[in-house]
Structure formats: structure tokens, C-alpha cells
Amino acid sequence: MFKHLLNLLLLTTICTFTAAAAPKQTIKIETNKTSLILKVADNGRLYQSYLGKRLTFDSDINHLPDGIEAYLTHGMEDYFEPALHIQHPDNNHSTELIYKDHKVTTNADGAKVTTITLYDPQYPVTVVMNYVAYAQNDVIVANTEIINNHKKPVVLHKYASSLLSFNRSRYFLTEYSGDWANEANMSQTELNFGKKVLDTKLGSRANMFLSEFFQVSFDTPATETHGEVLVGTLAWTGNFRYTFEVDQNKKLRVISGINPYFSQYTLQSGKSFVTPDFIFTLSNNGLGDASRNLHSWARDYRLNNGKGDRMTLLNNWEATYFDFDEQKLPQLMDDAVKLGVDLFLLDDGWFGNKYPRNGDTQGLGDWQETESKLPNKVSYLCDQAAKKGIKFGIWIEPEMVNPKSELYEKHKDWVITLPNRKEYYFRNQLVLDLSNPKVQDFVFGVVDHLLTEYPQIAFFKWDCNSPITNIYSNYLNDKQSHLYVDYVRGLYNVLNRIKAKYPNVPMMLCSGGGGRGDYEALKYFTEFWPSDNTDPLERIYIQYGMSMVFPSKTHCAHVTTWNRNASIKFKVDVASMGKLGFDIKLTDMSQSDLTFCQQAVKNYNRLKTVILDGDMYRLVSPYSGNHASTMFVSPDKQKAVLFAFDMNPRYNEHLLPVVMQGLDENKQYTVKEINRYNQDDHTVGTFSGQYLMTVGINAFSHNHLSSRVYEINIAK
Ligand code: GLA
């Protein structure tokens, strides 16, 4: 009882420190392995004194230099990129930030929240910097709030979420870029004097060319198991910008936030602007450790239903495209039943009557079932699925409109489109103006009507195929530069309403493949579609890239007909590293392929808690040669699953064993090969964890596009 009271007291205690009480403040933000130390200097301003491996002796902290200002402002002495630029009502564009106080509280997740308040001595603006430290996961979440206490509006020209600085010998930046069907290609560059900017101006389909995360390794390029590395990601489903600037002293500054491009934001008197979260982890043990930090943090605290189960599914998109009706779909449901998956997902093409959605040129926005295809509506499909013992899910793209639609004809004022100019289209469509509350109601209504009419709907695939084009809002009038920001805020309003009313409906985030994927969207979505490219060879690279920041639980991975040279086994094995699904007709498969898939789905169901909730180890990178291998280990180290792929081996090349990670050195493990193409499982042997992590097993072969899966269990 006493202990309980004490805990309660600790949890609710708010410690407040003020400049008056202790003029030279030191603020420690700590996780189990990292310290971020901020200091108030004699001039009253806040500096980032240290960010690195955790310092355990408080006495050392006094020796640290002040460092670079923690939230650099425009107009003051520092000559480099500012994090904040405010235009005050008298047109003074400078801001000076002086430390006022800080407090430390504990949030509902049990994480320590440090809130630091800064003020300008000449102008009534307040800046509040928040740092939430997840000690166990070694993850820090930072954001900033800017408050306008002027009697008049101010204009925010720059308003970063965070500025971090480092003093190391060399900096190596890794980015993940690409295009549609070619997402998340890894490339690395050394940072030297000057700036490197990673940003997007695409608005809605923000990540089409660039994933929303980066890695910076210090002194030397980090490997999976060695080196100091910062991994960061912004939680914002819109335009973002990371600026990496090396100054004249070889110090690196990393500024992360909303892209200020065409986003000057007028902040009314008394109002505040809260920036998105910048989430980062710092590891001294390489990229693998950093990824596992973010994966476990996401599952524990961030992802919608992060700890819950995920459903396997059959999607009809690649099986039928737009060509289906009420007869065909139940046949595909039968395929789903035969495969043994949990859910049938109906994709694009089920709606529109004046302009039936028989292709991607029309109908988007008219969310009523096409009578000629579905005379008995979605309810018939729900009933069919229920009869067959599977769940039913449905595709929507509610933020978008085809100009050839009734919605466009009735509500052109709801569409983002430029007056006095010819419209130009991306995939024949335009984006609805989510800054407008009426449009938010409409978009919410798409989901709400479907779930009200058909409460059996158990899953949504939410697509977003166009970037924001023709940028102009009818609603915003003279505040056009608010559109990129208010669009995203409008989207969050809608998603919040959906989550509040339907908290248990899982949703897949899709954006013409991997055009969206960030940790704010993933508060609402249970998973995302990393790419329309489902060629398993390509997927090895794409899923590898996404795994740097997002856990396998979020990667929807489907078996399709892409890459006819790859066997069904290779396809299923690749897809089994994520959230397994199928997008294929059984008529495209032989009987023995089907038999294999049925067994593989059973294996997946047995092992999915390890794959989706275990610790991921990228053992062999596809970028390093002709093979790739990834392993998942249950947190208690009792069970593991290892995937090994031969992509393009050379003739008679020297094959190395796959050396495992994450097991208990002192325990014995039985290694069994499963998912063998219509052959019985094969027990490889029993080995100590030490052997498996030192010598490894021969999991690679000389055969092109071949693969092996091993189930590893602690020996009884
Ligand atoms: C996007 C998605 C696909 C599919 C189509 C439907 O391209 O990425 O998976 O849903 O739209 O039009």
C-alpha cells in the first residue's frame, strides 16, 4: 500500500525549476543509454551541451562545453540555418529566446516529459520545447510549441520541431529514396561543409520520392552491429524537411520539421502552433540496435493496436483490377478460404453510378456501390464472407476526386484547384480540400456511412494516389500558405473522429504504394503498404529499407504474379517477413503451389507473434552481395525464425554461413527448416546459441531466387 502511494506520488510529482532559483540550469534528458544535456549559459539562453552515450556521473556535466543554441532563431548572432523565424507585428523578424523555467512530469506511458519554457525579452512570444524520453526503448520524442502573446498576429516563416547538434570527426548520412514501385532505396553520402536538405513538397502523397526517415553515423559508417548512429523520423503526414548542416567548426546541426516551403503560417493573438513530433534514437551498437529501439517503441506506444494481432488476407486488386462483379467476388472469397487467410479485401472499382469506376479515369468521390456490378450492395458481400467464415474489408480513397464524378460536379469548391488555370492531373484525379471542415465531414462520412450501413466491415485499405497539385484552396482565401499544413491537420481531425467512433477497425495506409508512411499516421493505421511493387526480389530491398524504422508488423506484404521467374515459395517466404497477404487468383497457381501456400499460411499463423512482435536482426544485407537474411527472435529468446534468400548468386561462389544474433548463448536450440516446397520439415540439428551466433548455419545456396525458412526453438 505504502509502495503504491509512493509510486503514485512519484508519477504525479511535477518538479519545477526556475531561472531565479538556480541561474545556471542544467537540464538532463535521459534514456537508459543516451543523455541529452541542455545548459542555460550566462546570457540566459539555452544551449545543447551534449548528445551521446549516457553520462552517469553528474560531476562530469560541469565540464561539458555550452555547445550550440538548442533552438536557433533567425536574426541573432549565429550564422547558420535557424530553427525558428518569426515575423513580429512591427516587421522585426528576429527572436531571442531566454530560458524561463522547466518542469519534469511523467506521461501516461510512464515516460519522462521535460518541458522547457523560453521567452523573448522584447516581444511577447513563448516557445515551449518538449522532450519525451522513453528510457527502455532509448527513444526521445521532441516537439515545440510557439505561442503568440502579441495583441496582433505574427507570421511563422520557420518552425522546426527540433534542432540537434553533434561534434564528431565525420558524418555519414543515409537516405531512402526512390519513386513509385521503387521505394526506399538506400544510399549514403558523407556530409562536409554546407547543407544537405532532404525534403518533400508533394503534400498528400508526401513520401513518393523519399521515405520520412534518415540515419547519420558518426566518425565512420555504422554497420548493423557497430558504430554510433542517430536515426530520426518526423511524425507528419505531409511536407517535411530535414536540414543537415556542417558548420565551419565541423559541427553538424540537424533541423527537422514541417517543410517551410510555401507554408508561412499566420498565428493569431493568443494562439499556439504545435509542431509535429520528431522521434529519434541514438545507438552505439549500430543500425540493428537503433531499429529495434524504434520497433519496440512503436509497438509499445505508437502504432494503432501496436500490441494486437494482424489478419492475413486475400486482396482482389491484382486478381481482377476493375473487372469484377457480384459473381466473381464470392469465388475469390472461396480462394481466400482455401488459402486459410482471415479476410477478403475488396479493392478499387466498387463504386460510382453516373460515372462507374471501371478504370482510374472516373467515379472517384462517388461512394455508392455500382449497381451493375453490385446490385445487392456491399451487404451481400459481407454476408457471403460471413457464410464462408472469413472477414470482409474494403478499399477507399476518400481524400480524392476524379473530375469526372458527381462529387466534382456538385462541389467543385471542395477541390484543391487553381482558379484561372487549366487543371492538370495526377492519375486523372485531384485532391479534396481538407482544410475545409465541410470536406472533413464528407471524408469522415465515407467511413462512417460504410460502417453504419455495414457494421460487418472489418478492415479498410485507405489509399491516396495523388500528391497535392494545382495548389489553391477556395476555403482559405488570403491564407493560401496555410494549405499544406491545414490539409494535414484536417486529415488528422478526420482520423481522430474515426478512431474515436470505431477504435477497433484496423486500417491499412496506402498511397499508390509507399507514398505515405510516418509515425503520426500510424497512430491511426495498423499497417501500411510499402510498395505497389510486389516482385519478391524487389520487396527484399524495399522491406529492408522500411525496416530501418518501421517494424515488420506494419509492412503489408502480398504474394502476387509479379516476377514469373520466382517460385511461389520464394514469394511466400519474402511476404512472410511482414504482414502476409495474397493478391492472386488460385487459377494462377498449380495444385501443388496451393498445397504449399496452405501449409505456409499455417506456419505463418504459428510463428507470426515472433515475426511481428519479436526483435528483428538484419543478418545479411541485400545491398552487400547476392544473398539476404533476416531473423526474428521472441523477446524471451525461446523462439526464432530465420529467412535466407539467394537473389542472384554467382557460379560456384563461396557461400558463407549465416551467423545469427539475439539468441541466448548458453541455451540449446533446435533448428528446423520449414516452408519446404511440398516436402516435410527438415531438422538441421541442435546447437548452442553460442554456436549459432559464432559459426552459424549454411542457409544459402547457388540457386537463383531460392529461399529457406528456419524455425528455431529452445531445445526441450
Ligand atoms: C493504388 C494502390 C493499389 C491499388 C490501386 C487501386 O495504386 O497502391 O494497391 O489499391 O491504387 O486503384
PDB file of N, CA, C and O in Angstrom, residues 180-181 313-324 328-329 332 335 344-349 395 427 461 510 512-513 529-536 539 556-564 571 581-588:
ATOM      1  N   TRP A 180       7.574   5.684 -57.425  1.00  0.00           N
ATOM      2  CA  TRP A 180       6.521   4.674 -57.396  1.00  0.00           C
ATOM      3  C   TRP A 180       7.124   3.300 -57.777  1.00  0.00           C
ATOM      4  O   TRP A 180       7.920   3.207 -58.714  1.00  0.00           O
ATOM      5  N   ALA A 181       6.777   2.284 -57.048  1.00  0.00           N
ATOM      6  CA  ALA A 181       7.214   0.905 -57.294  1.00  0.00           C
ATOM      7  C   ALA A 181       8.727   0.726 -57.170  1.00  0.00           C
ATOM      8  O   ALA A 181       9.282  -0.257 -57.652  1.00  0.00           O
ATOM      9  N   LEU A 313      -4.684 -11.906 -45.350  1.00  0.00           N
ATOM     10  CA  LEU A 313      -5.805 -11.564 -46.228  1.00  0.00           C
ATOM     11  C   LEU A 313      -5.564 -11.970 -47.680  1.00  0.00           C
ATOM     12  O   LEU A 313      -4.439 -12.250 -48.094  1.00  0.00           O
ATOM     13  N   LEU A 314      -6.665 -11.942 -48.425  1.00  0.00           N
ATOM     14  CA  LEU A 314      -6.597 -12.050 -49.890  1.00  0.00           C
ATOM     15  C   LEU A 314      -7.226 -10.773 -50.439  1.00  0.00           C
ATOM     16  O   LEU A 314      -8.352 -10.415 -50.094  1.00  0.00           O
ATOM     17  N   ASN A 315      -6.481 -10.074 -51.286  1.00  0.00           N
ATOM     18  CA  ASN A 315      -6.923  -8.821 -51.901  1.00  0.00           C
ATOM     19  C   ASN A 315      -7.232  -9.121 -53.369  1.00  0.00           C
ATOM     20  O   ASN A 315      -6.537  -9.919 -53.993  1.00  0.00           O
ATOM     21  N   ASN A 316      -8.274  -8.481 -53.921  1.00  0.00           N
ATOM     22  CA  ASN A 316      -8.618  -8.809 -55.315  1.00  0.00           C
ATOM     23  C   ASN A 316      -7.952  -7.890 -56.333  1.00  0.00           C
ATOM     24  O   ASN A 316      -8.173  -8.055 -57.532  1.00  0.00           O
ATOM     25  N   TRP A 317      -7.150  -6.891 -55.909  1.00  0.00           N
ATOM     26  CA  TRP A 317      -6.683  -5.885 -56.864  1.00  0.00           C
ATOM     27  C   TRP A 317      -5.962  -6.508 -58.064  1.00  0.00           C
ATOM     28  O   TRP A 317      -6.389  -6.370 -59.200  1.00  0.00           O
ATOM     29  N   GLU A 318      -4.900  -7.229 -57.798  1.00  0.00           N
ATOM     30  CA  GLU A 318      -4.137  -7.756 -58.931  1.00  0.00           C
ATOM     31  C   GLU A 318      -4.818  -8.962 -59.573  1.00  0.00           C
ATOM     32  O   GLU A 318      -4.468  -9.366 -60.675  1.00  0.00           O
ATOM     33  N   ALA A 319      -5.794  -9.515 -58.862  1.00  0.00           N
ATOM     34  CA  ALA A 319      -6.514 -10.660 -59.422  1.00  0.00           C
ATOM     35  C   ALA A 319      -7.555 -10.193 -60.444  1.00  0.00           C
ATOM     36  O   ALA A 319      -7.810 -10.871 -61.440  1.00  0.00           O
ATOM     37  N   THR A 320      -8.148  -9.031 -60.226  1.00  0.00           N
ATOM     38  CA  THR A 320      -9.256  -8.614 -61.113  1.00  0.00           C
ATOM     39  C   THR A 320      -9.093  -7.196 -61.668  1.00  0.00           C
ATOM     40  O   THR A 320      -9.744  -6.849 -62.638  1.00  0.00           O
ATOM     41  N   TYR A 321      -8.297  -6.380 -61.032  1.00  0.00           N
ATOM     42  CA  TYR A 321      -8.322  -4.930 -61.252  1.00  0.00           C
ATOM     43  C   TYR A 321      -9.783  -4.463 -61.162  1.00  0.00           C
ATOM     44  O   TYR A 321     -10.466  -4.854 -60.220  1.00  0.00           O
ATOM     45  N   PHE A 322     -10.261  -3.674 -62.154  1.00  0.00           N
ATOM     46  CA  PHE A 322     -11.612  -3.107 -62.009  1.00  0.00           C
ATOM     47  C   PHE A 322     -12.701  -4.070 -62.496  1.00  0.00           C
ATOM     48  O   PHE A 322     -13.884  -3.766 -62.417  1.00  0.00           O
ATOM     49  N   ASP A 323     -12.266  -5.197 -62.993  1.00  0.00           N
ATOM     50  CA  ASP A 323     -13.184  -6.086 -63.688  1.00  0.00           C
ATOM     51  C   ASP A 323     -13.729  -7.175 -62.754  1.00  0.00           C
ATOM     52  O   ASP A 323     -13.180  -8.272 -62.679  1.00  0.00           O
ATOM     53  N   PHE A 324     -14.784  -6.855 -62.031  1.00  0.00           N
ATOM     54  CA  PHE A 324     -15.389  -7.854 -61.137  1.00  0.00           C
ATOM     55  C   PHE A 324     -16.872  -7.572 -60.989  1.00  0.00           C
ATOM     56  O   PHE A 324     -17.366  -6.507 -61.379  1.00  0.00           O
ATOM     57  N   LYS A 328     -18.165 -12.882 -59.362  1.00  0.00           N
ATOM     58  CA  LYS A 328     -16.723 -13.168 -59.289  1.00  0.00           C
ATOM     59  C   LYS A 328     -16.180 -13.073 -57.859  1.00  0.00           C
ATOM     60  O   LYS A 328     -15.333 -13.868 -57.452  1.00  0.00           O
ATOM     61  N   LEU A 329     -16.645 -12.080 -57.125  1.00  0.00           N
ATOM     62  CA  LEU A 329     -16.019 -11.829 -55.818  1.00  0.00           C
ATOM     63  C   LEU A 329     -16.189 -13.001 -54.847  1.00  0.00           C
ATOM     64  O   LEU A 329     -15.220 -13.395 -54.193  1.00  0.00           O
ATOM     65  N   LEU A 332     -13.600 -15.500 -55.388  1.00  0.00           N
ATOM     66  CA  LEU A 332     -12.299 -15.141 -54.795  1.00  0.00           C
ATOM     67  C   LEU A 332     -12.306 -15.358 -53.278  1.00  0.00           C
ATOM     68  O   LEU A 332     -11.294 -15.706 -52.679  1.00  0.00           O
ATOM     69  N   ASP A 335     -11.355 -18.676 -52.695  1.00  0.00           N
ATOM     70  CA  ASP A 335      -9.887 -18.803 -52.763  1.00  0.00           C
ATOM     71  C   ASP A 335      -9.268 -18.445 -51.408  1.00  0.00           C
ATOM     72  O   ASP A 335      -8.346 -19.119 -50.928  1.00  0.00           O
ATOM     73  N   PHE A 344     -11.102 -11.215 -46.638  1.00  0.00           N
ATOM     74  CA  PHE A 344     -11.115 -10.879 -48.062  1.00  0.00           C
ATOM     75  C   PHE A 344     -11.194  -9.357 -48.184  1.00  0.00           C
ATOM     76  O   PHE A 344     -12.064  -8.723 -47.583  1.00  0.00           O
ATOM     77  N   LEU A 345     -10.310  -8.784 -48.970  1.00  0.00           N
ATOM     78  CA  LEU A 345     -10.265  -7.321 -49.122  1.00  0.00           C
ATOM     79  C   LEU A 345     -10.679  -6.940 -50.538  1.00  0.00           C
ATOM     80  O   LEU A 345     -10.007  -7.292 -51.510  1.00  0.00           O
ATOM     81  N   LEU A 346     -11.796  -6.193 -50.623  1.00  0.00           N
ATOM     82  CA  LEU A 346     -12.279  -5.701 -51.920  1.00  0.00           C
ATOM     83  C   LEU A 346     -11.591  -4.380 -52.228  1.00  0.00           C
ATOM     84  O   LEU A 346     -11.698  -3.419 -51.462  1.00  0.00           O
ATOM     85  N   ASP A 347     -10.928  -4.314 -53.368  1.00  0.00           N
ATOM     86  CA  ASP A 347     -10.149  -3.121 -53.722  1.00  0.00           C
ATOM     87  C   ASP A 347     -10.976  -2.153 -54.563  1.00  0.00           C
ATOM     88  O   ASP A 347     -12.205  -2.245 -54.646  1.00  0.00           O
ATOM     89  N   ASP A 348     -10.299  -1.251 -55.213  1.00  0.00           N
ATOM     90  CA  ASP A 348     -10.865  -0.196 -56.053  1.00  0.00           C
ATOM     91  C   ASP A 348     -11.840  -0.765 -57.086  1.00  0.00           C
ATOM     92  O   ASP A 348     -11.639  -1.863 -57.601  1.00  0.00           O
ATOM     93  N   GLY A 349     -12.879   0.051 -57.408  1.00  0.00           N
ATOM     94  CA  GLY A 349     -13.743  -0.299 -58.536  1.00  0.00           C
ATOM     95  C   GLY A 349     -15.157  -0.684 -58.147  1.00  0.00           C
ATOM     96  O   GLY A 349     -15.926  -1.114 -59.001  1.00  0.00           O
ATOM     97  N   TRP A 395     -11.682  -1.163 -49.802  1.00  0.00           N
ATOM     98  CA  TRP A 395     -10.760  -0.092 -50.223  1.00  0.00           C
ATOM     99  C   TRP A 395     -11.513   1.226 -50.337  1.00  0.00           C
ATOM    100  O   TRP A 395     -12.628   1.265 -50.861  1.00  0.00           O
ATOM    101  N   ARG A 427      -2.712  10.865 -61.989  1.00  0.00           N
ATOM    102  CA  ARG A 427      -3.632   9.709 -62.082  1.00  0.00           C
ATOM    103  C   ARG A 427      -5.085  10.155 -62.281  1.00  0.00           C
ATOM    104  O   ARG A 427      -5.992   9.654 -61.626  1.00  0.00           O
ATOM    105  N   LYS A 461      -8.710  -0.419 -46.416  1.00  0.00           N
ATOM    106  CA  LYS A 461      -7.462  -0.017 -47.078  1.00  0.00           C
ATOM    107  C   LYS A 461      -7.716   1.421 -47.527  1.00  0.00           C
ATOM    108  O   LYS A 461      -8.607   1.674 -48.342  1.00  0.00           O
ATOM    109  N   CYS A 510      -2.235   3.284 -47.514  1.00  0.00           N
ATOM    110  CA  CYS A 510      -1.650   3.022 -48.833  1.00  0.00           C
ATOM    111  C   CYS A 510      -1.594   4.354 -49.553  1.00  0.00           C
ATOM    112  O   CYS A 510      -2.434   5.228 -49.335  1.00  0.00           O
ATOM    113  N   GLY A 512      -0.650   4.869 -53.400  1.00  0.00           N
ATOM    114  CA  GLY A 512      -0.055   4.462 -54.672  1.00  0.00           C
ATOM    115  C   GLY A 512       1.197   3.657 -54.401  1.00  0.00           C
ATOM    116  O   GLY A 512       2.250   3.921 -54.956  1.00  0.00           O
ATOM    117  N   GLY A 513       1.075   2.724 -53.468  1.00  0.00           N
ATOM    118  CA  GLY A 513       2.258   2.033 -52.938  1.00  0.00           C
ATOM    119  C   GLY A 513       2.702   2.757 -51.683  1.00  0.00           C
ATOM    120  O   GLY A 513       1.884   3.162 -50.861  1.00  0.00           O
ATOM    121  N   TRP A 529       1.217  -0.065 -46.765  1.00  0.00           N
ATOM    122  CA  TRP A 529       1.567  -0.785 -47.994  1.00  0.00           C
ATOM    123  C   TRP A 529       2.875  -0.175 -48.498  1.00  0.00           C
ATOM    124  O   TRP A 529       2.885   0.943 -49.005  1.00  0.00           O
ATOM    125  N   PRO A 530       4.007  -0.886 -48.344  1.00  0.00           N
ATOM    126  CA  PRO A 530       5.292  -0.253 -48.648  1.00  0.00           C
ATOM    127  C   PRO A 530       5.514   0.031 -50.130  1.00  0.00           C
ATOM    128  O   PRO A 530       6.295   0.913 -50.480  1.00  0.00           O
ATOM    129  N   SER A 531       4.828  -0.710 -51.017  1.00  0.00           N
ATOM    130  CA  SER A 531       5.070  -0.503 -52.441  1.00  0.00           C
ATOM    131  C   SER A 531       4.046  -1.266 -53.264  1.00  0.00           C
ATOM    132  O   SER A 531       3.613  -2.353 -52.869  1.00  0.00           O
ATOM    133  N   ASP A 532       3.705  -0.713 -54.434  1.00  0.00           N
ATOM    134  CA  ASP A 532       2.906  -1.495 -55.392  1.00  0.00           C
ATOM    135  C   ASP A 532       3.772  -2.551 -56.059  1.00  0.00           C
ATOM    136  O   ASP A 532       3.255  -3.437 -56.739  1.00  0.00           O
ATOM    137  N   ASN A 533       5.059  -2.429 -55.910  1.00  0.00           N
ATOM    138  CA  ASN A 533       5.955  -3.421 -56.479  1.00  0.00           C
ATOM    139  C   ASN A 533       5.972  -4.643 -55.555  1.00  0.00           C
ATOM    140  O   ASN A 533       6.463  -4.579 -54.426  1.00  0.00           O
ATOM    141  N   THR A 534       5.398  -5.737 -56.057  1.00  0.00           N
ATOM    142  CA  THR A 534       5.335  -6.951 -55.234  1.00  0.00           C
ATOM    143  C   THR A 534       6.228  -8.047 -55.800  1.00  0.00           C
ATOM    144  O   THR A 534       6.123  -9.208 -55.396  1.00  0.00           O
ATOM    145  N   ASP A 535       7.089  -7.679 -56.746  1.00  0.00           N
ATOM    146  CA  ASP A 535       8.129  -8.611 -57.185  1.00  0.00           C
ATOM    147  C   ASP A 535       8.951  -8.953 -55.933  1.00  0.00           C
ATOM    148  O   ASP A 535       9.511  -8.052 -55.288  1.00  0.00           O
ATOM    149  N   PRO A 536       9.031 -10.236 -55.567  1.00  0.00           N
ATOM    150  CA  PRO A 536       9.654 -10.568 -54.280  1.00  0.00           C
ATOM    151  C   PRO A 536      11.120 -10.151 -54.196  1.00  0.00           C
ATOM    152  O   PRO A 536      11.609  -9.815 -53.116  1.00  0.00           O
ATOM    153  N   ARG A 539      10.988  -6.601 -53.356  1.00  0.00           N
ATOM    154  CA  ARG A 539      10.454  -6.455 -51.999  1.00  0.00           C
ATOM    155  C   ARG A 539      11.521  -6.714 -50.925  1.00  0.00           C
ATOM    156  O   ARG A 539      11.457  -6.172 -49.837  1.00  0.00           O
ATOM    157  N   CYS A 556       2.766  -4.437 -44.977  1.00  0.00           N
ATOM    158  CA  CYS A 556       1.883  -5.355 -45.693  1.00  0.00           C
ATOM    159  C   CYS A 556       2.674  -5.953 -46.849  1.00  0.00           C
ATOM    160  O   CYS A 556       3.277  -5.221 -47.637  1.00  0.00           O
ATOM    161  N   ALA A 557       2.661  -7.254 -46.956  1.00  0.00           N
ATOM    162  CA  ALA A 557       3.487  -7.923 -47.959  1.00  0.00           C
ATOM    163  C   ALA A 557       2.635  -9.008 -48.611  1.00  0.00           C
ATOM    164  O   ALA A 557       2.183  -9.931 -47.928  1.00  0.00           O
ATOM    165  N   HIS A 558       2.383  -8.837 -49.913  1.00  0.00           N
ATOM    166  CA  HIS A 558       1.455  -9.754 -50.577  1.00  0.00           C
ATOM    167  C   HIS A 558       2.143 -10.606 -51.648  1.00  0.00           C
ATOM    168  O   HIS A 558       3.059 -10.146 -52.320  1.00  0.00           O
ATOM    169  N   VAL A 559       1.616 -11.794 -51.798  1.00  0.00           N
ATOM    170  CA  VAL A 559       2.083 -12.724 -52.832  1.00  0.00           C
ATOM    171  C   VAL A 559       1.260 -12.450 -54.090  1.00  0.00           C
ATOM    172  O   VAL A 559       0.027 -12.462 -54.033  1.00  0.00           O
ATOM    173  N   THR A 560       1.927 -12.171 -55.200  1.00  0.00           N
ATOM    174  CA  THR A 560       1.224 -11.821 -56.439  1.00  0.00           C
ATOM    175  C   THR A 560       1.868 -12.535 -57.628  1.00  0.00           C
ATOM    176  O   THR A 560       2.764 -13.348 -57.449  1.00  0.00           O
ATOM    177  N   THR A 561       1.447 -12.151 -58.831  1.00  0.00           N
ATOM    178  CA  THR A 561       2.066 -12.768 -60.017  1.00  0.00           C
ATOM    179  C   THR A 561       3.281 -11.982 -60.512  1.00  0.00           C
ATOM    180  O   THR A 561       3.886 -12.355 -61.511  1.00  0.00           O
ATOM    181  N   TRP A 562       3.639 -10.883 -59.850  1.00  0.00           N
ATOM    182  CA  TRP A 562       4.821 -10.122 -60.277  1.00  0.00           C
ATOM    183  C   TRP A 562       6.040 -11.061 -60.240  1.00  0.00           C
ATOM    184  O   TRP A 562       6.219 -11.799 -59.283  1.00  0.00           O
ATOM    185  N   ASN A 563       6.877 -10.976 -61.208  1.00  0.00           N
ATOM    186  CA  ASN A 563       8.084 -11.790 -61.365  1.00  0.00           C
ATOM    187  C   ASN A 563       7.760 -13.271 -61.515  1.00  0.00           C
ATOM    188  O   ASN A 563       7.818 -14.054 -60.571  1.00  0.00           O
ATOM    189  N   ARG A 564       7.432 -13.619 -62.738  1.00  0.00           N
ATOM    190  CA  ARG A 564       7.039 -15.006 -63.004  1.00  0.00           C
ATOM    191  C   ARG A 564       8.223 -15.961 -62.914  1.00  0.00           C
ATOM    192  O   ARG A 564       8.047 -17.170 -62.903  1.00  0.00           O
ATOM    193  N   LYS A 571       8.191 -16.258 -53.211  1.00  0.00           N
ATOM    194  CA  LYS A 571       7.265 -15.142 -52.984  1.00  0.00           C
ATOM    195  C   LYS A 571       6.670 -15.199 -51.577  1.00  0.00           C
ATOM    196  O   LYS A 571       6.597 -14.191 -50.872  1.00  0.00           O
ATOM    197  N   GLY A 581      -0.086 -11.468 -46.965  1.00  0.00           N
ATOM    198  CA  GLY A 581      -1.342 -11.451 -47.709  1.00  0.00           C
ATOM    199  C   GLY A 581      -1.130 -12.011 -49.096  1.00  0.00           C
ATOM    200  O   GLY A 581       0.003 -12.300 -49.505  1.00  0.00           O
ATOM    201  N   PHE A 582      -2.226 -12.162 -49.829  1.00  0.00           N
ATOM    202  CA  PHE A 582      -2.173 -12.668 -51.204  1.00  0.00           C
ATOM    203  C   PHE A 582      -2.963 -11.725 -52.084  1.00  0.00           C
ATOM    204  O   PHE A 582      -3.964 -11.151 -51.647  1.00  0.00           O
ATOM    205  N   ASP A 583      -2.527 -11.564 -53.310  1.00  0.00           N
ATOM    206  CA  ASP A 583      -3.218 -10.717 -54.274  1.00  0.00           C
ATOM    207  C   ASP A 583      -3.141 -11.465 -55.596  1.00  0.00           C
ATOM    208  O   ASP A 583      -2.443 -11.063 -56.517  1.00  0.00           O
ATOM    209  N   ILE A 584      -3.832 -12.587 -55.659  1.00  0.00           N
ATOM    210  CA  ILE A 584      -3.602 -13.541 -56.742  1.00  0.00           C
ATOM    211  C   ILE A 584      -4.844 -14.426 -56.855  1.00  0.00           C
ATOM    212  O   ILE A 584      -5.545 -14.629 -55.858  1.00  0.00           O
ATOM    213  N   LYS A 585      -5.122 -14.915 -58.070  1.00  0.00           N
ATOM    214  CA  LYS A 585      -6.221 -15.888 -58.235  1.00  0.00           C
ATOM    215  C   LYS A 585      -5.648 -17.288 -58.094  1.00  0.00           C
ATOM    216  O   LYS A 585      -4.539 -17.545 -58.579  1.00  0.00           O
ATOM    217  N   LEU A 586      -6.406 -18.174 -57.535  1.00  0.00           N
ATOM    218  CA  LEU A 586      -5.878 -19.536 -57.412  1.00  0.00           C
ATOM    219  C   LEU A 586      -5.737 -20.184 -58.783  1.00  0.00           C
ATOM    220  O   LEU A 586      -4.941 -21.102 -58.959  1.00  0.00           O
ATOM    221  N   THR A 587      -6.479 -19.655 -59.779  1.00  0.00           N
ATOM    222  CA  THR A 587      -6.310 -20.203 -61.136  1.00  0.00           C
ATOM    223  C   THR A 587      -4.921 -19.872 -61.693  1.00  0.00           C
ATOM    224  O   THR A 587      -4.484 -20.472 -62.660  1.00  0.00           O
ATOM    225  N   ASP A 588      -4.238 -18.910 -61.082  1.00  0.00           N
ATOM    226  CA  ASP A 588      -2.847 -18.622 -61.474  1.00  0.00           C
ATOM    227  C   ASP A 588      -1.863 -19.560 -60.784  1.00  0.00           C
ATOM    228  O   ASP A 588      -0.650 -19.413 -60.939  1.00  0.00           O
TER     229      ASP A 588
END
